[in-house]
mmCIF file with all atom_site columns, C-alpha atoms in Angstrom:
data_model
loop_
_atom_site.group_PDB
_atom_site.id
_atom_site.type_symbol
_atom_site.label_atom_id
_atom_site.label_alt_id
_atom_site.label_comp_id
_atom_site.label_asym_id
_atom_site.label_entity_id
_atom_site.label_seq_id
_atom_site.pdbx_PDB_ins_code
_atom_site.Cartn_x
_atom_site.Cartn_y
_atom_site.Cartn_z
_atom_site.occupancy
_atom_site.B_iso_or_equiv
_atom_site.pdbx_formal_charge
_atom_site.auth_seq_id
_atom_site.auth_comp_id
_atom_site.auth_asym_id
_atom_site.auth_atom_id
_atom_site.pdbx_PDB_model_num
ATOM 1   C CA . MET A 1 1   ? -60.028 -28.018 159.257 1.00 70.00 ? 1   MET A CA 1
ATOM 2   C CA . ILE A 1 2   ? -61.404 -25.088 157.355 1.00 78.00 ? 2   ILE A CA 1
ATOM 3   C CA . TYR A 1 3   ? -61.768 -25.608 153.629 1.00 80.00 ? 3   TYR A CA 1
ATOM 4   C CA . ASP A 1 4   ? -61.201 -22.415 151.699 1.00 86.00 ? 4   ASP A CA 1
ATOM 5   C CA . ASP A 1 5   ? -59.623 -21.246 148.445 1.00 90.00 ? 5   ASP A CA 1
ATOM 6   C CA . GLN A 1 6   ? -56.185 -21.056 150.024 1.00 89.00 ? 6   GLN A CA 1
ATOM 7   C CA . LEU A 1 7   ? -56.283 -24.718 151.074 1.00 91.00 ? 7   LEU A CA 1
ATOM 8   C CA . PHE A 1 8   ? -57.378 -25.789 147.612 1.00 93.00 ? 8   PHE A CA 1
ATOM 9   C CA . THR A 1 9   ? -54.568 -23.710 146.074 1.00 93.00 ? 9   THR A CA 1
ATOM 10  C CA . VAL A 1 10  ? -52.025 -25.466 148.305 1.00 91.00 ? 10  VAL A CA 1
ATOM 11  C CA . LEU A 1 11  ? -53.457 -28.864 147.368 1.00 93.00 ? 11  LEU A CA 1
ATOM 12  C CA . ASP A 1 12  ? -53.345 -27.950 143.666 1.00 95.00 ? 12  ASP A CA 1
ATOM 13  C CA . ARG A 1 13  ? -49.705 -26.922 144.015 1.00 94.00 ? 13  ARG A CA 1
ATOM 14  C CA . ALA A 1 14  ? -48.969 -30.206 145.797 1.00 94.00 ? 14  ALA A CA 1
ATOM 15  C CA . ASP A 1 15  ? -50.503 -32.045 142.843 1.00 96.00 ? 15  ASP A CA 1
ATOM 16  C CA . GLU A 1 16  ? -48.321 -30.000 140.479 1.00 96.00 ? 16  GLU A CA 1
ATOM 17  C CA . LEU A 1 17  ? -45.225 -30.877 142.504 1.00 96.00 ? 17  LEU A CA 1
ATOM 18  C CA . ASN A 1 18  ? -46.228 -34.531 142.457 1.00 96.00 ? 18  ASN A CA 1
ATOM 19  C CA . SER A 1 19  ? -46.603 -34.412 138.664 1.00 97.00 ? 19  SER A CA 1
ATOM 20  C CA . MET A 1 20  ? -43.193 -32.803 138.331 1.00 97.00 ? 20  MET A CA 1
ATOM 21  C CA . ILE A 1 21  ? -41.598 -35.561 140.399 1.00 97.00 ? 21  ILE A CA 1
ATOM 22  C CA . LEU A 1 22  ? -43.403 -38.273 138.430 1.00 97.00 ? 22  LEU A CA 1
ATOM 23  C CA . THR A 1 23  ? -42.094 -36.828 135.161 1.00 97.00 ? 23  THR A CA 1
ATOM 24  C CA . SER A 1 24  ? -38.556 -36.280 136.444 1.00 97.00 ? 24  SER A CA 1
ATOM 25  C CA . GLU A 1 25  ? -35.562 -38.104 135.013 1.00 97.00 ? 25  GLU A CA 1
ATOM 26  C CA . CYS A 1 26  ? -34.843 -39.443 138.484 1.00 97.00 ? 26  CYS A CA 1
ATOM 27  C CA . TYR A 1 27  ? -38.274 -41.084 138.799 1.00 98.00 ? 27  TYR A CA 1
ATOM 28  C CA . ASN A 1 28  ? -38.215 -42.375 135.219 1.00 98.00 ? 28  ASN A CA 1
ATOM 29  C CA . GLN A 1 29  ? -34.851 -44.035 135.838 1.00 98.00 ? 29  GLN A CA 1
ATOM 30  C CA . TYR A 1 30  ? -36.190 -45.543 139.055 1.00 98.00 ? 30  TYR A CA 1
ATOM 31  C CA . ARG A 1 31  ? -39.191 -47.034 137.233 1.00 98.00 ? 31  ARG A CA 1
ATOM 32  C CA . LEU A 1 32  ? -36.994 -48.404 134.425 1.00 98.00 ? 32  LEU A CA 1
ATOM 33  C CA . ASP A 1 33  ? -34.617 -49.989 136.924 1.00 98.00 ? 33  ASP A CA 1
ATOM 34  C CA . GLN A 1 34  ? -37.486 -51.476 138.949 1.00 98.00 ? 34  GLN A CA 1
ATOM 35  C CA . LEU A 1 35  ? -39.011 -52.919 135.785 1.00 98.00 ? 35  LEU A CA 1
ATOM 36  C CA . ALA A 1 36  ? -35.656 -54.420 134.788 1.00 98.00 ? 36  ALA A CA 1
ATOM 37  C CA . LEU A 1 37  ? -35.353 -55.882 138.278 1.00 97.00 ? 37  LEU A CA 1
ATOM 38  C CA . GLU A 1 38  ? -38.825 -57.445 138.106 1.00 97.00 ? 38  GLU A CA 1
ATOM 39  C CA . GLN A 1 39  ? -38.266 -58.910 134.638 1.00 97.00 ? 39  GLN A CA 1
ATOM 40  C CA . ASN A 1 40  ? -34.777 -60.341 135.130 1.00 98.00 ? 40  ASN A CA 1
ATOM 41  C CA . THR A 1 41  ? -35.050 -64.122 135.529 1.00 98.00 ? 41  THR A CA 1
ATOM 42  C CA . GLU A 1 42  ? -31.518 -64.471 136.896 1.00 98.00 ? 42  GLU A CA 1
ATOM 43  C CA . VAL A 1 43  ? -32.255 -61.941 139.639 1.00 98.00 ? 43  VAL A CA 1
ATOM 44  C CA . ALA A 1 44  ? -35.572 -63.664 140.393 1.00 97.00 ? 44  ALA A CA 1
ATOM 45  C CA . ALA A 1 45  ? -33.787 -67.009 140.803 1.00 98.00 ? 45  ALA A CA 1
ATOM 46  C CA . MET A 1 46  ? -31.156 -65.412 143.039 1.00 98.00 ? 46  MET A CA 1
ATOM 47  C CA . LYS A 1 47  ? -33.876 -63.803 145.162 1.00 97.00 ? 47  LYS A CA 1
ATOM 48  C CA . THR A 1 48  ? -35.784 -67.088 145.511 1.00 97.00 ? 48  THR A CA 1
ATOM 49  C CA . ASN A 1 49  ? -32.580 -68.844 146.551 1.00 97.00 ? 49  ASN A CA 1
ATOM 50  C CA . LEU A 1 50  ? -31.764 -66.053 148.997 1.00 97.00 ? 50  LEU A CA 1
ATOM 51  C CA . LEU A 1 51  ? -35.209 -66.315 150.598 1.00 97.00 ? 51  LEU A CA 1
ATOM 52  C CA . LYS A 1 52  ? -34.731 -70.066 151.078 1.00 97.00 ? 52  LYS A CA 1
ATOM 53  C CA . LEU A 1 53  ? -31.308 -69.466 152.577 1.00 97.00 ? 53  LEU A CA 1
ATOM 54  C CA . LYS A 1 54  ? -32.763 -66.813 154.870 1.00 96.00 ? 54  LYS A CA 1
ATOM 55  C CA . GLU A 1 55  ? -35.341 -69.297 156.178 1.00 96.00 ? 55  GLU A CA 1
ATOM 56  C CA . ARG A 1 56  ? -32.540 -71.747 156.899 1.00 95.00 ? 56  ARG A CA 1
ATOM 57  C CA . TYR A 1 57  ? -30.465 -68.945 158.432 1.00 96.00 ? 57  TYR A CA 1
ATOM 58  C CA . ASP A 1 58  ? -33.327 -67.946 160.758 1.00 95.00 ? 58  ASP A CA 1
ATOM 59  C CA . GLU A 1 59  ? -33.771 -71.565 161.796 1.00 94.00 ? 59  GLU A CA 1
ATOM 60  C CA . VAL A 1 60  ? -30.059 -71.983 162.553 1.00 94.00 ? 60  VAL A CA 1
ATOM 61  C CA . MET A 1 61  ? -29.850 -68.630 164.386 1.00 93.00 ? 61  MET A CA 1
ATOM 62  C CA . ARG A 1 62  ? -32.406 -69.810 166.932 1.00 92.00 ? 62  ARG A CA 1
ATOM 63  C CA . PHE A 1 63  ? -29.629 -72.036 168.289 1.00 92.00 ? 63  PHE A CA 1
ATOM 64  C CA . GLY A 1 64  ? -26.769 -69.715 167.419 1.00 90.00 ? 64  GLY A CA 1
ATOM 65  C CA . ARG A 1 65  ? -23.201 -70.975 167.510 1.00 91.00 ? 65  ARG A CA 1
ATOM 66  C CA . TYR A 1 66  ? -24.345 -74.264 168.999 1.00 92.00 ? 66  TYR A CA 1
ATOM 67  C CA . HIS A 1 67  ? -26.077 -75.372 165.806 1.00 93.00 ? 67  HIS A CA 1
ATOM 68  C CA . PRO A 1 68  ? -23.858 -77.815 163.839 1.00 93.00 ? 68  PRO A CA 1
ATOM 69  C CA . ASP A 1 69  ? -24.435 -75.913 160.562 1.00 93.00 ? 69  ASP A CA 1
ATOM 70  C CA . TYR A 1 70  ? -23.916 -72.458 162.055 1.00 94.00 ? 70  TYR A CA 1
ATOM 71  C CA . MET A 1 71  ? -20.781 -71.361 160.164 1.00 95.00 ? 71  MET A CA 1
ATOM 72  C CA . GLU A 1 72  ? -21.723 -73.009 156.879 1.00 96.00 ? 72  GLU A CA 1
ATOM 73  C CA . THR A 1 73  ? -25.188 -71.432 156.914 1.00 96.00 ? 73  THR A CA 1
ATOM 74  C CA . LEU A 1 74  ? -23.816 -68.050 157.935 1.00 95.00 ? 74  LEU A CA 1
ATOM 75  C CA . LEU A 1 75  ? -21.207 -68.000 155.159 1.00 96.00 ? 75  LEU A CA 1
ATOM 76  C CA . THR A 1 76  ? -23.530 -69.387 152.484 1.00 97.00 ? 76  THR A CA 1
ATOM 77  C CA . THR A 1 77  ? -26.196 -66.794 153.269 1.00 97.00 ? 77  THR A CA 1
ATOM 78  C CA . ARG A 1 78  ? -23.690 -63.929 153.301 1.00 97.00 ? 78  ARG A CA 1
ATOM 79  C CA . ARG A 1 79  ? -22.195 -65.005 149.965 1.00 97.00 ? 79  ARG A CA 1
ATOM 80  C CA . ALA A 1 80  ? -25.634 -65.285 148.366 1.00 97.00 ? 80  ALA A CA 1
ATOM 81  C CA . LYS A 1 81  ? -26.667 -61.877 149.711 1.00 97.00 ? 81  LYS A CA 1
ATOM 82  C CA . LYS A 1 82  ? -23.459 -60.284 148.447 1.00 98.00 ? 82  LYS A CA 1
ATOM 83  C CA . ALA A 1 83  ? -23.866 -61.877 145.008 1.00 97.00 ? 83  ALA A CA 1
ATOM 84  C CA . TYR A 1 84  ? -27.451 -60.638 144.854 1.00 98.00 ? 84  TYR A CA 1
ATOM 85  C CA . ASP A 1 85  ? -26.548 -57.091 145.960 1.00 97.00 ? 85  ASP A CA 1
ATOM 86  C CA . LEU A 1 86  ? -23.655 -56.892 143.490 1.00 98.00 ? 86  LEU A CA 1
ATOM 87  C CA . HIS A 1 87  ? -25.682 -58.098 140.508 1.00 98.00 ? 87  HIS A CA 1
ATOM 88  C CA . PRO A 1 88  ? -25.655 -55.177 138.032 1.00 98.00 ? 88  PRO A CA 1
ATOM 89  C CA . VAL A 1 89  ? -29.458 -55.029 137.734 1.00 98.00 ? 89  VAL A CA 1
ATOM 90  C CA . VAL A 1 90  ? -29.949 -55.052 141.517 1.00 98.00 ? 90  VAL A CA 1
ATOM 91  C CA . ALA A 1 91  ? -27.189 -52.498 142.072 1.00 98.00 ? 91  ALA A CA 1
ATOM 92  C CA . ALA A 1 92  ? -28.674 -50.164 139.436 1.00 98.00 ? 92  ALA A CA 1
ATOM 93  C CA . ALA A 1 93  ? -32.121 -50.469 141.027 1.00 98.00 ? 93  ALA A CA 1
ATOM 94  C CA . LYS A 1 94  ? -30.720 -49.649 144.462 1.00 98.00 ? 94  LYS A CA 1
ATOM 95  C CA . ARG A 1 95  ? -28.779 -46.646 143.110 1.00 98.00 ? 95  ARG A CA 1
ATOM 96  C CA . SER A 1 96  ? -31.869 -45.216 141.414 1.00 98.00 ? 96  SER A CA 1
ATOM 97  C CA . GLU A 1 97  ? -33.936 -45.831 144.550 1.00 97.00 ? 97  GLU A CA 1
ATOM 98  C CA . VAL A 1 98  ? -31.420 -43.885 146.636 1.00 97.00 ? 98  VAL A CA 1
ATOM 99  C CA . ALA A 1 99  ? -31.382 -41.077 144.046 1.00 97.00 ? 99  ALA A CA 1
ATOM 100 C CA . LEU A 1 100 ? -35.175 -40.819 144.107 1.00 97.00 ? 100 LEU A CA 1
ATOM 101 C CA . GLN A 1 101 ? -35.235 -40.914 147.918 1.00 95.00 ? 101 GLN A CA 1
ATOM 102 C CA . THR A 1 102 ? -32.641 -38.127 147.996 1.00 95.00 ? 102 THR A CA 1
ATOM 103 C CA . LEU A 1 103 ? -34.787 -36.012 145.661 1.00 95.00 ? 103 LEU A CA 1
ATOM 104 C CA . LEU A 1 104 ? -37.839 -36.562 147.882 1.00 95.00 ? 104 LEU A CA 1
ATOM 105 C CA . ASP A 1 105 ? -35.788 -35.736 150.996 1.00 93.00 ? 105 ASP A CA 1
ATOM 106 C CA . GLU A 1 106 ? -34.576 -32.496 149.409 1.00 93.00 ? 106 GLU A CA 1
ATOM 107 C CA . VAL A 1 107 ? -38.132 -31.482 148.483 1.00 93.00 ? 107 VAL A CA 1
ATOM 108 C CA . LEU A 1 108 ? -39.350 -32.198 152.022 1.00 92.00 ? 108 LEU A CA 1
ATOM 109 C CA . VAL A 1 109 ? -36.535 -30.162 153.545 1.00 92.00 ? 109 VAL A CA 1
ATOM 110 C CA . ILE A 1 110 ? -37.268 -27.202 151.247 1.00 91.00 ? 110 ILE A CA 1
ATOM 111 C CA . ILE A 1 111 ? -40.980 -27.297 152.065 1.00 90.00 ? 111 ILE A CA 1
ATOM 112 C CA . ALA A 1 112 ? -40.370 -27.671 155.801 1.00 90.00 ? 112 ALA A CA 1
ATOM 113 C CA . GLY A 1 113 ? -37.812 -24.857 155.769 1.00 89.00 ? 113 GLY A CA 1
ATOM 114 C CA . ALA A 1 114 ? -40.246 -22.586 153.948 1.00 88.00 ? 114 ALA A CA 1
ATOM 115 C CA . VAL A 1 115 ? -42.842 -23.217 156.658 1.00 88.00 ? 115 VAL A CA 1
ATOM 116 C CA . SER A 1 116 ? -40.519 -22.795 159.630 1.00 87.00 ? 116 SER A CA 1
ATOM 117 C CA . GLU A 1 117 ? -36.896 -23.360 160.547 1.00 85.00 ? 117 GLU A CA 1
ATOM 118 C CA . GLU A 1 118 ? -38.179 -25.212 163.618 1.00 85.00 ? 118 GLU A CA 1
ATOM 119 C CA . VAL A 1 119 ? -39.830 -27.975 161.581 1.00 81.00 ? 119 VAL A CA 1
ATOM 120 C CA . LYS A 1 120 ? -37.814 -31.183 161.728 1.00 81.00 ? 120 LYS A CA 1
ATOM 121 C CA . VAL A 1 121 ? -37.842 -33.528 158.752 1.00 79.00 ? 121 VAL A CA 1
ATOM 122 C CA . GLU A 1 122 ? -36.867 -37.195 158.924 1.00 78.00 ? 122 GLU A CA 1
ATOM 123 C CA . SER A 1 123 ? -34.992 -37.700 155.699 1.00 68.00 ? 123 SER A CA 1
ATOM 124 C CA . GLY A 1 124 ? -34.511 -41.477 155.737 1.00 63.00 ? 124 GLY A CA 1
ATOM 125 C CA . ASN A 1 125 ? -30.917 -40.926 154.636 1.00 63.00 ? 125 ASN A CA 1
ATOM 126 C CA . PRO A 1 126 ? -28.455 -40.630 157.542 1.00 65.00 ? 126 PRO A CA 1
ATOM 127 C CA . PHE A 1 127 ? -25.936 -38.814 155.328 1.00 61.00 ? 127 PHE A CA 1
ATOM 128 C CA . PHE A 1 128 ? -28.346 -36.199 153.993 1.00 57.00 ? 128 PHE A CA 1
ATOM 129 C CA . THR A 1 129 ? -27.995 -32.726 155.446 1.00 56.00 ? 129 THR A CA 1
ATOM 130 C CA . THR A 1 130 ? -28.809 -29.282 154.145 1.00 51.00 ? 130 THR A CA 1
ATOM 131 C CA . ASP A 1 131 ? -26.170 -27.667 156.317 1.00 51.00 ? 131 ASP A CA 1
ATOM 132 C CA . HIS A 1 132 ? -22.753 -29.186 156.822 1.00 35.00 ? 132 HIS A CA 1
ATOM 133 C CA . SER A 1 133 ? -22.570 -27.799 160.358 1.00 37.00 ? 133 SER A CA 1
ATOM 134 C CA . CYS A 1 134 ? -25.378 -30.142 161.326 1.00 41.00 ? 134 CYS A CA 1
ATOM 135 C CA . SER A 1 135 ? -24.208 -33.379 162.932 1.00 37.00 ? 135 SER A CA 1
ATOM 136 C CA . GLY A 1 136 ? -25.785 -36.767 163.394 1.00 39.00 ? 136 GLY A CA 1
ATOM 137 C CA . GLY A 1 137 ? -27.235 -37.077 159.890 1.00 41.00 ? 137 GLY A CA 1
ATOM 138 C CA . CYS A 1 138 ? -30.229 -34.856 160.570 1.00 42.00 ? 138 CYS A CA 1
ATOM 139 C CA . SER A 1 139 ? -31.890 -32.947 157.795 1.00 41.00 ? 139 SER A CA 1
ATOM 140 C CA . CYS A 1 140 ? -32.598 -29.800 159.724 1.00 40.00 ? 140 CYS A CA 1
ATOM 141 C CA . SER A 1 141 ? -31.462 -26.400 158.510 1.00 39.00 ? 141 SER A CA 1
ATOM 142 C CA . ALA A 1 142 ? -29.448 -25.310 161.518 1.00 35.00 ? 142 ALA A CA 1
#
């Protein structure tokens, strides 16, 4: 790789873009929601319980339907997971995470498109597209 003024200019601009993202409302909301998630004792207890249930679930799934506690373990784990996912603090954290990921995906698509229309970008979001004629959840600019 050749290091010249142009490369350093690109790297400086990348740093500027990074700073803009880190000061965005989207990122700030993400950090607030993550902090709330980390500090919520009810959510922490639910997560601890869910991890214990998951261990039990994995143990039972080794035997599948033939394990005597198969249905009970399956239903208990699903209920606990649903309760955890629907907790307002967890749901808010997941929404802000998706919003931030969408922002990052959009930035990547814009940069890739500016370089070449042939550059493919994995967006991480199967529903994200820049062109509605594109199928399969890709993020290419067809």
